[in-house]
Coordinates of C-alpha atoms and ligand atoms in Angstrom, one line a residue:
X1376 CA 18.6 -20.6 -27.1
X1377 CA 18.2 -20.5 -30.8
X1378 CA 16.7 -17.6 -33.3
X1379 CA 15.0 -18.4 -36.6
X1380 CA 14.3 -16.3 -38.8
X1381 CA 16.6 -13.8 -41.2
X1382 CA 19.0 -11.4 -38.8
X1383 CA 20.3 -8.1 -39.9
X1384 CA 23.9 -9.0 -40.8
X1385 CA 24.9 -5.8 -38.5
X1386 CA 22.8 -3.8 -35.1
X1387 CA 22.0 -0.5 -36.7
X1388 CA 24.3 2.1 -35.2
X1389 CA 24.4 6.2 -35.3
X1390 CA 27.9 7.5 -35.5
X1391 CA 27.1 10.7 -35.1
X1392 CA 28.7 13.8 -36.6
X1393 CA 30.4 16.5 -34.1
X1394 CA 31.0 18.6 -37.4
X1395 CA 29.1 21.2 -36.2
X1396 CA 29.3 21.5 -33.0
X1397 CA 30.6 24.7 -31.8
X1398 CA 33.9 25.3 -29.8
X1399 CA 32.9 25.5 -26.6
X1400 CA 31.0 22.3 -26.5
X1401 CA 33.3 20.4 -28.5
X1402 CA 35.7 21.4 -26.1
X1403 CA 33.0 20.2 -23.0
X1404 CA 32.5 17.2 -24.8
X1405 CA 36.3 16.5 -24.7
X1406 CA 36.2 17.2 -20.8
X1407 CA 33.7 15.0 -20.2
X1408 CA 35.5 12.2 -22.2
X1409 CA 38.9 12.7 -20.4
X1410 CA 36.5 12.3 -16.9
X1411 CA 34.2 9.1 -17.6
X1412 CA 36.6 7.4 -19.5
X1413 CA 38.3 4.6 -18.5
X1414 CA 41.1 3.1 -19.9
X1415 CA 43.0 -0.6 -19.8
X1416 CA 45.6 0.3 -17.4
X1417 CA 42.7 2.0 -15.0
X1418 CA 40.8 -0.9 -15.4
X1419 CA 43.7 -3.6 -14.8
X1420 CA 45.2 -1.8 -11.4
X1421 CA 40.8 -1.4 -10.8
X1422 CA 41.1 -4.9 -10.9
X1423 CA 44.3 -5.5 -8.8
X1424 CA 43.1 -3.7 -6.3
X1425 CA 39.8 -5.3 -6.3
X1426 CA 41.4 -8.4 -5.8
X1427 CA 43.0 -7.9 -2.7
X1428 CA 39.9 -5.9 -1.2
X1429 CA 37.9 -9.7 -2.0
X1430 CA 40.7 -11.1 0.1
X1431 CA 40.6 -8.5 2.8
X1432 CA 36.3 -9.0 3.3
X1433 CA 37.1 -12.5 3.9
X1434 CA 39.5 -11.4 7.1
X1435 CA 38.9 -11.8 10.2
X1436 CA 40.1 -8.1 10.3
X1437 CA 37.7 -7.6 7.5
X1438 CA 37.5 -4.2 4.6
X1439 CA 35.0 -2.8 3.0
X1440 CA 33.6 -5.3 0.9
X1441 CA 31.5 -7.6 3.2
X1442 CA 31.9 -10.9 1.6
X1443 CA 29.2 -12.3 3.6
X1444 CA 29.1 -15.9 4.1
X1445 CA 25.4 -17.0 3.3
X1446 CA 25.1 -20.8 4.5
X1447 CA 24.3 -22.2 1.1
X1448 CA 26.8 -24.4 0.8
X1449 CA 27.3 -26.1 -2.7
X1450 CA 25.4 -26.3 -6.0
X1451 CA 22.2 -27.9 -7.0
X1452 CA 22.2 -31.2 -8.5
X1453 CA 19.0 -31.2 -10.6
X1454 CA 17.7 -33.4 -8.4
X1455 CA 15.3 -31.2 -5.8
X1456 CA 12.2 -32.0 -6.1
X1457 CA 9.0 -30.4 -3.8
X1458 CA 6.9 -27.2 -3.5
X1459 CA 8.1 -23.8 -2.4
X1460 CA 7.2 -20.3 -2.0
X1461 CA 10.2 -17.3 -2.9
X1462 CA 9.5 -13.8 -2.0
X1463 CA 11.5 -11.0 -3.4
X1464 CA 11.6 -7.6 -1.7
X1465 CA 12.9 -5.9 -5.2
X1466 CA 13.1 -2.0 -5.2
X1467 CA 9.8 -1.2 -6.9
X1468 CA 7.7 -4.5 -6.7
X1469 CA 7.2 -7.3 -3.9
X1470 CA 6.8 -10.7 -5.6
X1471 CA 5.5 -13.9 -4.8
X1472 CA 6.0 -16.8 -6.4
X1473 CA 5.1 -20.8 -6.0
X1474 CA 7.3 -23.1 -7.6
X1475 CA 7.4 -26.8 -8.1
X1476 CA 10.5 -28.6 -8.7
X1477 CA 9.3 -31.8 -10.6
X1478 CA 11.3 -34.9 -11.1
X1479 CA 12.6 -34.2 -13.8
X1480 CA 15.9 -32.7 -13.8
X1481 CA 16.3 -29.1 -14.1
X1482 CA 12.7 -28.5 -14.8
X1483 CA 10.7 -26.2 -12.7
X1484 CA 6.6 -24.8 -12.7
X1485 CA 6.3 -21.4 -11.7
X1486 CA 3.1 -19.3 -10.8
X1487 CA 3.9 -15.4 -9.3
X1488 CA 1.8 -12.6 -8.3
X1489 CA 3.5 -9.0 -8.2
X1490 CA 2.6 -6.6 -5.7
X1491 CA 3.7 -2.6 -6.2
X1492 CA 5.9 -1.6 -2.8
X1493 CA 4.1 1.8 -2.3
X1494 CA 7.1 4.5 -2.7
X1495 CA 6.3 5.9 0.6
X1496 CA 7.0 2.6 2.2
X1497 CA 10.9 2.6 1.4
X1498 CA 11.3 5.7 4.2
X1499 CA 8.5 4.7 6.7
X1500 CA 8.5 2.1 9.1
X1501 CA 9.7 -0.9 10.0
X1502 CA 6.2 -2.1 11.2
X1503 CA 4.3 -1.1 8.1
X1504 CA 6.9 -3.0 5.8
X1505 CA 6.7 -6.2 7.7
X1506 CA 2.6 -6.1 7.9
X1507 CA 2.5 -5.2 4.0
X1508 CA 4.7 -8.0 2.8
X1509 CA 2.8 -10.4 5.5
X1510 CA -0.2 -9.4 3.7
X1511 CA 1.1 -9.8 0.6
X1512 CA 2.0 -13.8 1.2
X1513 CA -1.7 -13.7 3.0
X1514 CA -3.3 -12.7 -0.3
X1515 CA -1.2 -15.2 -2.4
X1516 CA -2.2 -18.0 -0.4
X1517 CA -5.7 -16.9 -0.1
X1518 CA -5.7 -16.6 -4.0
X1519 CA -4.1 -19.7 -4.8
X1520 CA -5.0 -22.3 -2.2
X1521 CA -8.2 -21.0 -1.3
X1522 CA -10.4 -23.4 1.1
X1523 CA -7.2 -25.7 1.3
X1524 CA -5.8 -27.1 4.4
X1525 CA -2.6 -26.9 3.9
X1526 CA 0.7 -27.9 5.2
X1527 CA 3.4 -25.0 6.4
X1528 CA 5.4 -24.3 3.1
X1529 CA 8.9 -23.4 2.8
X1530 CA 9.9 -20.1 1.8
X1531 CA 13.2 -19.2 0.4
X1532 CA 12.9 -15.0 0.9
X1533 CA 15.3 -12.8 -1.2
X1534 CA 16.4 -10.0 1.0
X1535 CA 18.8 -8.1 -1.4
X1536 CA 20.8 -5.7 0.7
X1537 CA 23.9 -6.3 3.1
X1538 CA 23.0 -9.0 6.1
X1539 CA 25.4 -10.3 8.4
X1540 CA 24.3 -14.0 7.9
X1541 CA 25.3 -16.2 11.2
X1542 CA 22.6 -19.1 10.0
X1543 CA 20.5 -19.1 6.5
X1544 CA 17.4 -18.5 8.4
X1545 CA 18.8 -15.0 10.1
X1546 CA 20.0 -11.9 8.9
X1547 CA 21.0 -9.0 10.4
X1548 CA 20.6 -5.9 8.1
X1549 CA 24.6 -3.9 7.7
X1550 CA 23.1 -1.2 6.3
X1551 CA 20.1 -0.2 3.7
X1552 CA 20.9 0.5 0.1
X1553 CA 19.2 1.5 -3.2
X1554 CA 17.6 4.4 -1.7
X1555 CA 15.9 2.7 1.1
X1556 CA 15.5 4.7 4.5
X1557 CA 13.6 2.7 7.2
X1558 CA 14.1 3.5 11.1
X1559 CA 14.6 0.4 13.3
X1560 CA 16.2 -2.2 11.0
X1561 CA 19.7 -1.7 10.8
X1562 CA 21.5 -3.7 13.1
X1563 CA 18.6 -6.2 13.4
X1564 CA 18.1 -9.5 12.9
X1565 CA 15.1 -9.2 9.6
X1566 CA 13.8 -12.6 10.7
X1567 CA 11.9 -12.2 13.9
X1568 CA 9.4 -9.4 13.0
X1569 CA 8.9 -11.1 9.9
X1570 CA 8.1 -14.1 11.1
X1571 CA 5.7 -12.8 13.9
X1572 CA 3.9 -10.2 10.8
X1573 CA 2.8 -14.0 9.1
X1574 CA 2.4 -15.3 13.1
X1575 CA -0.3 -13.0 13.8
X1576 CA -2.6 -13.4 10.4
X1577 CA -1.7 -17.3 10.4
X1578 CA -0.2 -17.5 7.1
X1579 CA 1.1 -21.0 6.9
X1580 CA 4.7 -20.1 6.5
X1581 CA 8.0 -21.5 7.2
X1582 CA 10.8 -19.1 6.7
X1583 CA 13.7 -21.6 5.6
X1584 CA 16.5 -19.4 3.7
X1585 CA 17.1 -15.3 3.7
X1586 CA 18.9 -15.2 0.4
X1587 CA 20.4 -12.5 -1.4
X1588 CA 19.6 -11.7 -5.0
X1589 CA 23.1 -12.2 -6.1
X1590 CA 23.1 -15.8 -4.4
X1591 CA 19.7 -16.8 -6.3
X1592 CA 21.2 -15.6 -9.3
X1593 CA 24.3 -18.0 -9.1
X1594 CA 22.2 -20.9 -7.6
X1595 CA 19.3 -20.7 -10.5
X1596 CA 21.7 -20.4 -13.3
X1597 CA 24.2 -23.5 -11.8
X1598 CA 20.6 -25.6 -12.5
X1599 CA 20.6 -24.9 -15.8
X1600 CA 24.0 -24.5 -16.6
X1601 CA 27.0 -26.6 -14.6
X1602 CA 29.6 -23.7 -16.4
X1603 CA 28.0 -21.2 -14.1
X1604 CA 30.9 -19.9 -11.4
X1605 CA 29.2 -16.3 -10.3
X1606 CA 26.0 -14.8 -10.6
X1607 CA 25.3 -10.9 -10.9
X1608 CA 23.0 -8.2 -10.7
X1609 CA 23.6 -5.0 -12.4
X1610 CA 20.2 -3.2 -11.9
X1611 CA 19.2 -0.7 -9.8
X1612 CA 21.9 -1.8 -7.4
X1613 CA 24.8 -4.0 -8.3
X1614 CA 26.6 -7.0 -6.5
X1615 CA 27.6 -10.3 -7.1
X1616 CA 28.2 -14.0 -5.2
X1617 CA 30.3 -16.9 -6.0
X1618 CA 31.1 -20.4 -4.6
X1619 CA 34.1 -20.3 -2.0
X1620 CA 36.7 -23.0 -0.5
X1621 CA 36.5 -22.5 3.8
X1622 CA 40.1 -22.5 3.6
X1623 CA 40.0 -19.1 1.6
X1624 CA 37.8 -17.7 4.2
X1625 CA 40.4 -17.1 7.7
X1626 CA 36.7 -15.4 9.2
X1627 CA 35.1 -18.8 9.3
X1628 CA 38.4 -21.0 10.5
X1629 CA 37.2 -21.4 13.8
X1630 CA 34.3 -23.2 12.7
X1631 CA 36.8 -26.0 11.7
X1632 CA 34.9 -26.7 8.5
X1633 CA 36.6 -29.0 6.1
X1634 CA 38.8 -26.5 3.7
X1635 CA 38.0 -28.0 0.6
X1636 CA 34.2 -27.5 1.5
X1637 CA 32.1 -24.1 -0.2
X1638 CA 30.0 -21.7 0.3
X1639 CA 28.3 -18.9 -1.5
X1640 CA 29.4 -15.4 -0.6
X1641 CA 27.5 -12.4 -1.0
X1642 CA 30.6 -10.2 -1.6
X1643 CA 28.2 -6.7 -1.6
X1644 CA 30.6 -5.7 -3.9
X1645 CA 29.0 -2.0 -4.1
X1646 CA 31.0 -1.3 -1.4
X1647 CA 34.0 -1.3 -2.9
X1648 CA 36.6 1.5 -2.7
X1649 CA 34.6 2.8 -0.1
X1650 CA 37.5 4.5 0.8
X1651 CA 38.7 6.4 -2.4
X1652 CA 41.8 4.5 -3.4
X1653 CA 41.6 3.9 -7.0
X1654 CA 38.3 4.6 -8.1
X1655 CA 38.2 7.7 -11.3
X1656 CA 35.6 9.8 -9.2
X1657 CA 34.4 12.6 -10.7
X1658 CA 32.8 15.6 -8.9
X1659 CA 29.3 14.2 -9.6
X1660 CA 30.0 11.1 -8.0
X1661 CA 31.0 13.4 -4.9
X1662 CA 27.2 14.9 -5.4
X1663 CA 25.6 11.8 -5.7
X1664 CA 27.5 10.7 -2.5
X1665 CA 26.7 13.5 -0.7
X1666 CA 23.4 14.2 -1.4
X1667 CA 22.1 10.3 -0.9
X1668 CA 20.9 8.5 2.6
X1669 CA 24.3 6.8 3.1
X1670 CA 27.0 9.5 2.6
X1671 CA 29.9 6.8 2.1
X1672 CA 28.7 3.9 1.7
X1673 CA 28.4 1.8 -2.0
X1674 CA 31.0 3.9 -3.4
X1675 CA 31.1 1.5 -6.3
X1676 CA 27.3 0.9 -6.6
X1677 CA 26.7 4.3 -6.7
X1678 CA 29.1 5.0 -10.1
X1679 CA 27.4 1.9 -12.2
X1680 CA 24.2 1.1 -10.8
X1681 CA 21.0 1.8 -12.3
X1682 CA 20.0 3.8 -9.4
X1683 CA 22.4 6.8 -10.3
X1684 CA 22.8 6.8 -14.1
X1685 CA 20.2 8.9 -15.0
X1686 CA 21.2 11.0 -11.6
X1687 CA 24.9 11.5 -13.1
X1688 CA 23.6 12.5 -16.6
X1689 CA 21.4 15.3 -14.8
X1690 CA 23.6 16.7 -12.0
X1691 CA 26.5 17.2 -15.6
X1692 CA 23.8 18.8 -17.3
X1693 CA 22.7 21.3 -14.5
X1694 CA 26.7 21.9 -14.2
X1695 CA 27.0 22.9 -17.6
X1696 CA 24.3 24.9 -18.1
X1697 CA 25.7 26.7 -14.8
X1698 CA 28.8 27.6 -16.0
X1699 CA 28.6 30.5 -17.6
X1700 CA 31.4 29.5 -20.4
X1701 CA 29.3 27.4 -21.8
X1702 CA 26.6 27.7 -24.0
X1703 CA 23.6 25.2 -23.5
X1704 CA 19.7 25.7 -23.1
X1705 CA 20.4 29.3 -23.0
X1706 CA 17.6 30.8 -22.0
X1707 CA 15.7 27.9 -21.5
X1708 CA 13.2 27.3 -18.3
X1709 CA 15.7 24.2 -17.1
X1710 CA 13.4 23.3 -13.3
X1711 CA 12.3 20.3 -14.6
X1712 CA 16.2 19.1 -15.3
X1713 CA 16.8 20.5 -11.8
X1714 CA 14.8 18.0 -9.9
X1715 CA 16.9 15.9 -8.1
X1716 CA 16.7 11.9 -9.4
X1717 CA 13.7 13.2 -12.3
X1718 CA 15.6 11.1 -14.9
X1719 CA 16.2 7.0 -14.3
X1720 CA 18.1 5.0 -16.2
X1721 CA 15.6 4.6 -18.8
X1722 CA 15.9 7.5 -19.6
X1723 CA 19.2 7.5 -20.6
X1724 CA 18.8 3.6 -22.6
X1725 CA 16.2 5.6 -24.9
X1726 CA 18.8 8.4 -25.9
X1727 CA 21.6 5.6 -26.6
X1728 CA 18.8 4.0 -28.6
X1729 CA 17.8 6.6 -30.5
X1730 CA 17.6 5.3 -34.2
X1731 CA 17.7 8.9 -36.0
X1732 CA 20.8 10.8 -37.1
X1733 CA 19.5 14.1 -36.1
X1734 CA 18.4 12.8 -32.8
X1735 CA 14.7 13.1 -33.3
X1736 CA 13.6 11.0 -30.6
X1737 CA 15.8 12.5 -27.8
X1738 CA 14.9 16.1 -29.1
X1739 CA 11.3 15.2 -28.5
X1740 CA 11.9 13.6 -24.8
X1741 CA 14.1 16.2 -23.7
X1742 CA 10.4 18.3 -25.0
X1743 CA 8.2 16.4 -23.4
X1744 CA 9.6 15.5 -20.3
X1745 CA 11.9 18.2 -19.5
X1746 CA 10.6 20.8 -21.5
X1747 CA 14.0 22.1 -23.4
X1748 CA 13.9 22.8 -26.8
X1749 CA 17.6 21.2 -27.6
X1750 CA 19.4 22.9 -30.4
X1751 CA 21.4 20.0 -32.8
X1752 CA 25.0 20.3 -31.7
X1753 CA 23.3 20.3 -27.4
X1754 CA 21.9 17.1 -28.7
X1755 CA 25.3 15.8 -29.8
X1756 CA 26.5 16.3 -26.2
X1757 CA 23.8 14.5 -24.9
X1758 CA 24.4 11.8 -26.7
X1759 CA 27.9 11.5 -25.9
X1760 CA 27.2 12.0 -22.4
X1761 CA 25.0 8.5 -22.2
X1762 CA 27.5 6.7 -24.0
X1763 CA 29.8 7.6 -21.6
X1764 CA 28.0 7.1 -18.8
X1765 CA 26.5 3.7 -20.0
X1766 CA 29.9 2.8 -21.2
X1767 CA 31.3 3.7 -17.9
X1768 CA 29.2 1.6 -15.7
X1769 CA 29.7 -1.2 -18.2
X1770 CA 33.3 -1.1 -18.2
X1771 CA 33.5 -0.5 -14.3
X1772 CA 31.0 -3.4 -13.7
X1773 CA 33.6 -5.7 -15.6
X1774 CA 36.0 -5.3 -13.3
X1775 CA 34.4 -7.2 -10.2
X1776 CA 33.9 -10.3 -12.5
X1777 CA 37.1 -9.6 -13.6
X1778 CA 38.5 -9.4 -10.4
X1779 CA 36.2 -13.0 -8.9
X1780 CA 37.7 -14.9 -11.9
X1781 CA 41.0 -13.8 -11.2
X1782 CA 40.7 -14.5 -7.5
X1783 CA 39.5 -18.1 -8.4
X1784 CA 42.3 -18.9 -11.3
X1785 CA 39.4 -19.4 -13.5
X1786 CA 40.3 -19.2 -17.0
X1787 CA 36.9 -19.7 -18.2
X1788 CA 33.8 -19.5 -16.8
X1789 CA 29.6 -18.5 -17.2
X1790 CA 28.7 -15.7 -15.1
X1791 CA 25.1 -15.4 -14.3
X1792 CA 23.5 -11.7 -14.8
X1793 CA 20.2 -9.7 -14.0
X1794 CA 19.0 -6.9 -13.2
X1795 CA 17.5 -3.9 -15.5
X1796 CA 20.8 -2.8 -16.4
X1797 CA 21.9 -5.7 -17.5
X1798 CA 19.2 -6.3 -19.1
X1799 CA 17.6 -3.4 -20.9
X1800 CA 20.4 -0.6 -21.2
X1801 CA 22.2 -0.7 -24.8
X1802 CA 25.5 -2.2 -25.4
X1803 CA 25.8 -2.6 -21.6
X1804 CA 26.7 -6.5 -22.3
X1805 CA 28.9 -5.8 -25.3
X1806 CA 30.7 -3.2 -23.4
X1807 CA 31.6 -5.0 -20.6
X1808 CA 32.7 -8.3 -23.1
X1809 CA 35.1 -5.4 -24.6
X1810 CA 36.6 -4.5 -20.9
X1811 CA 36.9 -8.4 -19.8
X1812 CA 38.9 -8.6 -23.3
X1813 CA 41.0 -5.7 -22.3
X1814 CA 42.0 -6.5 -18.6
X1815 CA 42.3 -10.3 -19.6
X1816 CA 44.0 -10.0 -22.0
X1817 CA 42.5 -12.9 -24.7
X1818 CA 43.6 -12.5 -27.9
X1819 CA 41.5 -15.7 -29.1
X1820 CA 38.1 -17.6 -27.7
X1821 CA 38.3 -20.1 -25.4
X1822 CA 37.7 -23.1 -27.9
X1823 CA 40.8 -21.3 -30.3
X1824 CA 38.1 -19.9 -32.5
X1825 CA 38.0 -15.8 -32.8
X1826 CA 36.5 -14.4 -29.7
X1827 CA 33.1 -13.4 -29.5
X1828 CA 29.4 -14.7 -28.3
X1829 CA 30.0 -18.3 -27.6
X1830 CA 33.7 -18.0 -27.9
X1831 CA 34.9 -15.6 -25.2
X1832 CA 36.5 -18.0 -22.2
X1833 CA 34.5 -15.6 -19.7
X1834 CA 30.9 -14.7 -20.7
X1835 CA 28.1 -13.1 -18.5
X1836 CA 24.7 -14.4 -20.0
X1837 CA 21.5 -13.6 -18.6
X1838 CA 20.3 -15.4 -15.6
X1839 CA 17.7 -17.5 -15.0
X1840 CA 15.2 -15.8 -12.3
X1841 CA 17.4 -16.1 -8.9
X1842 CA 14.9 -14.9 -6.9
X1843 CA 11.9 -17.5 -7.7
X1844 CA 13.7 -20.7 -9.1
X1845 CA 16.7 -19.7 -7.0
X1846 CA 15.3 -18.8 -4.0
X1847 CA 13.5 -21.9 -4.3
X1848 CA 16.8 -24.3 -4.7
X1849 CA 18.4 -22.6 -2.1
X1850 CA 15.1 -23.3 0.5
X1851 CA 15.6 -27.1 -1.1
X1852 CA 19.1 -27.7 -0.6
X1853 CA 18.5 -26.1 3.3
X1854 CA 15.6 -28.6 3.7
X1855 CA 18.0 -31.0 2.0
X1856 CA 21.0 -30.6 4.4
X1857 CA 18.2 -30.9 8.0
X1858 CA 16.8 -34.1 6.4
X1859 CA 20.4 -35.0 6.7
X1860 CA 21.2 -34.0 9.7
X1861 CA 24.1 -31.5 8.5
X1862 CA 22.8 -28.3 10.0
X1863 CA 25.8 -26.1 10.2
X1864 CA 24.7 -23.0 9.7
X1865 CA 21.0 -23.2 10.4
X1866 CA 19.5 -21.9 13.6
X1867 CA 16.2 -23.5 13.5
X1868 CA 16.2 -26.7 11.7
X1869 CA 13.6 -28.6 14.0
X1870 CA 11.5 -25.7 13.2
X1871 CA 12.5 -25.8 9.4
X1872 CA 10.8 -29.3 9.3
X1873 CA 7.5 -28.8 12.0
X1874 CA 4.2 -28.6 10.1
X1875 CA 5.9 -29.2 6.6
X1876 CA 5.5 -31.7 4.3
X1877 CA 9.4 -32.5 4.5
X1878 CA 9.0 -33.9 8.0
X1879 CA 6.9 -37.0 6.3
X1880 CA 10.2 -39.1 4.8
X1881 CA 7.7 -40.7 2.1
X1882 CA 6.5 -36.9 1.0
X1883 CA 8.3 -35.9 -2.4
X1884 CA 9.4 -32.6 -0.9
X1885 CA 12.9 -32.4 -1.3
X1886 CA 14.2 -36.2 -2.7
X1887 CA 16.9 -37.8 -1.3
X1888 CA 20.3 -38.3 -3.0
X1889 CA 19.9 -42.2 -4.2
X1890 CA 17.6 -40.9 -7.6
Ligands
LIG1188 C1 22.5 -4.5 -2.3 C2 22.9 -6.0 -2.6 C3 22.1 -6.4 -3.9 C4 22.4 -5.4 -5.0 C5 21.6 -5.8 -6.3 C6 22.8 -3.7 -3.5 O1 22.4 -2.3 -3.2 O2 23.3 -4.1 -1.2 O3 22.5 -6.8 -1.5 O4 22.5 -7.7 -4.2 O5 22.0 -4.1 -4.6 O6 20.2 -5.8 -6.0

């Protein structure tokens, strides 16, 4: 990617002056840094830890990190070609998407429709979920094929919470994340009352991967770029997957695969430190913890993910206008503030971006929306708080990629990222360069030349969609690998094929190797 055009020399940035800030807060302010900070050793024994928790998921004992296997097994070469559908049950939308993988390598046509998930949805259930995303497909094809007679397609569906994946067309739901509360699906395989929701309208469907965001992510970004080694979300939940060797894996040995073959693993890394080892916890994260769905679960997740920033900047504001020490929206109507999850991440990125020294712009949110009139040195807390919240989760989410490259003695490497996080909230991707410098300990680029953009031997750069084009590749390769006849790791590949345009060997869907 290139820009034209003049560039400021240097991003704007507001220091910010604590000169006036009374005692009492300065002395708050200094509280809150000594608790969200943290520093290189943290970091380093973060990541050492981390390391051996990877290892552990992959036991046949197992820990908490899942490391789920996920059946796609190897990259893309560029070479797919056919049509595809990709669903993505995301947190707030449903998409659909149709993509066409031309001949020509690495290219792909995309055409999506977005559908809202009603709020209400994410605690009701089980039934009404399945008929509203069966409805959702119904409409797309209606929409877009209308008065066709089509062929089944394949559909590559990203299902982005913890599955237990036995085959790439199964998946049995570990637990819901993100906030999500439906009865009934926990411990169940997702495929079956999916497939029989698109049964019943006749939607000509053919289910051929359950994918995980994570493993889209890697998969799309490896087609555009052959550097790619892990792919990331840091968005309203976090996780990430990589490509790795059987022999690394002592859950899968009695498959006898060959050791030197790979396979993407969904490592759920939210999980990790489930068990409070080494983690800085504060006593918000205890709150947030607490309070949420899942008491104990996505320990990790629920310190860095986009879910629970704007939750950890409320729950240290309600705590400090509590105590009775401290001085801050005195006498202020604070119920608004006190609504439990009022305040997302967004709401936090437009504080860190405010562009005025005397915080105008957050003055007049915290007016508008929370309807506290903030006095200037209140305002210099706030600020600080973000940063250190934001920097937090940036710094935090550094260690897992810190800890995969590690793992895989890769000195360099491309890690593909998405997710809101990632991509919206300020300095998140500068911040987390800083703590890969820090627990890696370069002192130049990978090429010899200073580090920074370009130069840094591990770089996360934003993704290419993982759940549409990756989704996709994934649903190709699976296709790929029946046409074959390698079907490790798929329960229904007769099925996979019935109906669909890849059982013709002369159809274009899905090109064999010799190209
Ligand atoms: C889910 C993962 C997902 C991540 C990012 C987590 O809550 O458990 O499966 O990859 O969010 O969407």
């Amino acid at each position: 990617m290139s820009s034209s055009g003049p560039q400021p020399r240097r991003k704007q940035s507001r220091k910010g002056s604590m000169a006036d800030v009374p005692k009492d807060l300065l002395q708050e302010i200094k509280r809150l840094e000594d608790l969200f900070t943290v520093d290189t050793a943290k970091l380093k024994a973060i990541v050492d830890h981390f390391i051996s928790e990877l290892a552990k998921g992959l036991s046949v004992e197992g820990g908490s990190i899942p490391m789920n296997p996920t059946w796609c097994m190897g990259f893309p070469t560029g070479n797919e070609t056919g049509t595809f559908l990709a669903l993505d049950m995301g947190g707030t939308n449903l998409r659909v998407c149709e993509i066409n993988l031309p001949e020509e390598k690495g290219e792909f046509d995309i055409i999506q429709s977005k559908y809202r998930l009603p709020e209400d949805l994410k605690t009701g259930t089980a039934d009404e979920l399945w008929a509203y995303i069966a409805d959702c497909l119904q409409q797309f094809i209606e929409y877009h094929h209308e008065g066709e007679k089509l062929d089944r397609l394949p559909l590559g569906f990203t299902f982005s919470y913890p599955a237990t994946q036995n085959y790439i067309d199964h998946g049995i739901l570990q637990r819901w994340t993100k906030g999500f509360d439906i009865e009934g699906v926990e411990g169940k395989d997702v495929v079956p009352p999916f497939e029989a929701a698109l049964e019943e309208r006749g939607v000509p469907i053919k289910l051929t991967a359950l994918i995980n965001d994570t493993t889209g992510t890697l998969i799309a970004s490896s087609y555009t770029d052959s550097e790619m080694k892990i792919g990331c979300i840091f968005g309203t939940g976090c996780n990430a997957a990589y490509m790795e060797h059987f022999s690394e894996i002592p859950k899968l040995a009695h498959m006898k695969v060959d050791p030197k073959q790979e396979i993407a693993i969904n490592c759920e890394w939210g999980a990790f430190d489930n068990e409070h080892k080494i983690l800085p916890r504060t006593q918000y994260d205890v709150i947030i913890d607490k309070d949420s769905p899942r008491p104990g679960q996505q320990s990790f997740e629920k310190m860095i993910a986009g879910l629970y920033l704007g939750e950890l900047f409320r729950l240290v504001l309600v705590d400090l206008h509590e105590q009775p020490h401290v001085k801050i929206f005195e006498g202020q109507d604070v119920s608004a503030l006190k609504k439990p999850y009022s305040l997302d991440a967004s709401f936090l990125s437009d504080i860190e971006n405010d562009p005025f020294e005397n915080l105008q712009e957050t003055d007049d949110t915290f007016h508008t929306k929370l309807n506290i009139k903030c006095l200037k040195p209140e305002l210099e807390l706030i600020r600080r708080l973000a940063e250190l919240i934001g920097t937090r989760s940036a710094r935090l989410s550094a260690c897992g990629v810190a800890a995969i490259c590690k793992k895989k003695g890769y000195k360099t490497a491309h890690v593909g990222a998405d997710g809101s996080v990632f991509n919206k909230y300020p300095h998140f991707k500068a911040r987390g360069a800083q703590a890969l410098k820090e627990i890696l300990d370069w002192d130049k680029g990978r090429d010899g030349k200073p580090l920074g953009r370009g130069h840094d031997p591990v770089e996360i750069l934003p993704a290419e969609d993982g759940s549409g084009v990756g989704a996709a590749l994934i649903a190709a390769l699976t296709l790929k690998r029946v046409q074959e006849g390698n079907v490790m790791g798929i329960r229904d590949p007769e099925g996979m094929l019935k109906g669909t345009k890849a059982s013709d060997p002369k159809s274009k869907q899905v090109a064999p190797e010799t190209k």
